[in-house]
Structures are given as structure tokens and as C-alpha cells.
CSV table of C-alpha atoms in Angstrom, one decimal:
chain,number,residue,atom,x,y,z
A,1,MET,CA,77.8,-93.5,-14.3
A,2,ALA,CA,78.1,-93.2,-10.1
A,3,VAL,CA,76.2,-95.9,-8.3
A,4,PHE,CA,74.9,-94.9,-4.9
A,5,GLU,CA,77.5,-97.5,-3.3
A,6,ASP,CA,79.5,-94.6,-4.1
A,7,PHE,CA,77.6,-92.3,-2.3
A,8,LEU,CA,78.1,-94.6,0.7
A,9,LYS,CA,81.8,-93.6,0.4
A,10,LEU,CA,81.0,-90.1,1.3
A,11,ASP,CA,81.1,-88.7,5.0
A,12,ILE,CA,78.9,-85.9,5.2
A,13,ARG,CA,78.8,-83.8,8.0
A,14,VAL,CA,77.2,-80.8,9.5
A,15,GLY,CA,79.5,-78.8,11.2
A,16,THR,CA,79.2,-74.9,12.7
A,17,VAL,CA,81.1,-72.0,11.5
A,18,LEU,CA,83.4,-70.5,14.0
A,19,SER,CA,86.0,-68.2,12.0
A,20,ALA,CA,85.7,-66.9,8.8
A,21,GLU,CA,88.9,-64.3,7.3
A,22,VAL,CA,89.8,-63.6,3.7
A,23,PHE,CA,92.5,-65.9,2.5
A,24,GLU,CA,95.2,-63.7,1.2
A,25,LYS,CA,97.0,-66.2,-0.3
A,26,ALA,CA,95.0,-67.9,-2.5
A,27,LYS,CA,94.7,-67.9,-6.1
A,28,LYS,CA,91.1,-67.1,-6.6
A,29,PRO,CA,89.2,-64.9,-3.8
A,30,ALA,CA,88.5,-67.8,-0.7
A,31,TYR,CA,87.6,-67.5,2.8
A,32,LYS,CA,89.6,-69.4,5.6
A,33,LEU,CA,87.0,-71.0,7.6
A,34,THR,CA,87.5,-73.0,10.9
A,35,VAL,CA,84.6,-75.7,11.5
A,36,ASP,CA,83.2,-76.9,14.5
A,37,MET,CA,82.7,-80.6,12.6
A,38,GLY,CA,81.9,-82.3,16.6
A,39,GLU,CA,82.8,-83.9,18.5
A,40,GLU,CA,84.0,-87.1,16.7
A,41,ILE,CA,85.3,-85.0,13.9
A,42,GLY,CA,86.6,-82.1,16.2
A,43,VAL,CA,87.5,-78.8,14.8
A,44,ARG,CA,88.5,-78.3,10.9
A,45,ARG,CA,90.0,-76.0,8.5
A,46,SER,CA,89.0,-75.1,5.1
A,47,SER,CA,89.5,-73.2,1.8
A,48,ALA,CA,86.3,-72.2,0.7
A,49,GLN,CA,85.5,-70.1,-2.7
A,50,ILE,CA,82.4,-68.4,-1.2
A,51,THR,CA,83.4,-64.7,-1.2
A,52,GLN,CA,80.8,-63.3,-3.9
A,53,ARG,CA,77.9,-64.6,-2.1
A,54,TYR,CA,79.3,-64.2,1.5
A,55,THR,CA,80.7,-61.8,4.2
A,56,PRO,CA,82.7,-63.1,7.0
A,57,ASP,CA,80.7,-61.7,9.5
A,58,GLU,CA,77.8,-63.6,7.8
A,59,LEU,CA,79.0,-67.0,7.8
A,60,ILE,CA,80.1,-67.1,12.0
A,61,GLY,CA,77.7,-69.7,13.6
A,62,LYS,CA,75.6,-70.8,10.2
A,63,GLN,CA,75.7,-74.5,10.2
A,64,VAL,CA,77.0,-75.7,7.0
A,65,LEU,CA,77.6,-79.4,5.1
A,66,ALA,CA,81.0,-80.4,4.3
A,67,VAL,CA,83.0,-84.0,3.2
A,68,VAL,CA,84.7,-85.2,5.8
A,69,ASN,CA,86.6,-87.7,4.7
A,70,PHE,CA,89.0,-86.8,1.4
A,71,PRO,CA,92.3,-86.3,2.3
A,72,PRO,CA,93.6,-82.9,3.2
A,73,ARG,CA,94.5,-80.7,0.2
A,74,GLN,CA,97.6,-78.1,0.5
A,75,ILE,CA,95.6,-74.6,-0.6
A,76,ALA,CA,98.6,-71.8,-0.8
A,77,ASP,CA,100.0,-71.8,2.9
A,78,MET,CA,97.2,-73.6,4.8
A,79,MET,CA,95.9,-77.4,4.9
A,80,SER,CA,92.2,-77.5,3.9
A,81,GLU,CA,91.1,-80.2,5.9
A,82,ILE,CA,86.9,-80.5,4.9
A,83,LEU,CA,84.9,-79.6,1.6
A,84,VAL,CA,82.4,-77.4,2.4
A,85,LEU,CA,79.1,-77.6,0.0
A,86,GLY,CA,78.0,-75.4,-1.7
A,87,THR,CA,76.2,-74.8,-5.4
A,88,TYR,CA,77.4,-73.1,-8.0
A,89,SER,CA,74.5,-70.8,-9.2
A,90,GLU,CA,74.2,-66.8,-10.6
A,91,GLY,CA,76.0,-64.7,-8.4
A,92,GLY,CA,78.5,-67.1,-6.8
A,93,VAL,CA,78.3,-70.1,-4.9
A,94,VAL,CA,75.4,-70.9,-2.4
A,95,LEU,CA,76.5,-72.2,0.6
A,96,ILE,CA,74.4,-75.6,1.8
A,97,THR,CA,72.9,-75.3,5.2
A,98,THR,CA,70.4,-76.7,7.6
A,99,ASP,CA,66.8,-75.5,7.8
A,100,LYS,CA,66.8,-76.3,11.5
A,101,GLU,CA,69.4,-76.4,14.4
A,102,VAL,CA,71.5,-79.8,14.6
A,103,LYS,CA,74.4,-81.3,16.4
A,104,ASN,CA,77.3,-80.4,15.5
A,105,GLY,CA,78.6,-83.5,13.6
A,106,ASP,CA,75.3,-84.9,12.3
A,107,LYS,CA,75.5,-87.0,9.3
A,108,LEU,CA,74.0,-86.9,6.4
A,109,GLY,CA,71.8,-89.9,5.5
């Protein structure tokens, strides 16, 4: 069972997707995302298996939530530096987004 202190260890922030492209070398269908996580964190890359619900063009400019304090993970030929959050829903993953525009780097809290 997780306790509240476990949740507090996660650094979850808002970022804006700058670019999205098909990740040809990924084992499962995915996109390579470049996300502006704000001044403190900077621009980070992520591999995201969100191809069932989104096209690359739909992702550009979208604000998403991501865990920024996991260690980088090698995915095929790239290092995924953040974990973009979504729900496993019928029809594919749905991203966790903001309902109003906020500053990149804002913390979930």
C-alpha cells in the first residue's frame, strides 16, 4: 500500500509539447516528444505510446503533466527523460492535461 509520503516523492509538472514525431525504432507504436518543462527543468524528451488517440500535429502546443524526477530510460535509440502521464482508456491512452493554460514548470500540488 502506498502512503502519502510516497506521492510526495514524485515531481509532477506541466510542460508544453514542442514537437512530436513517429518513433520508428520503438518496439510498440510511439511518438518521440520534445516538451518544454519550464525554466527550472528545461526542454526534455519522452517516448509516449499515445498513437491510438493522437496525431503528431494534435500534440504540438498541448500542455501535459509529466513526472520529471525519474531516472532517464533508454528506449531504442533515445533517452526518455520524463514520463508523460495518461490514463489507459478504451481506445488508447488519454493524456493528462490542464483545462486552462498555465506556466510551464508549474508543479502538481
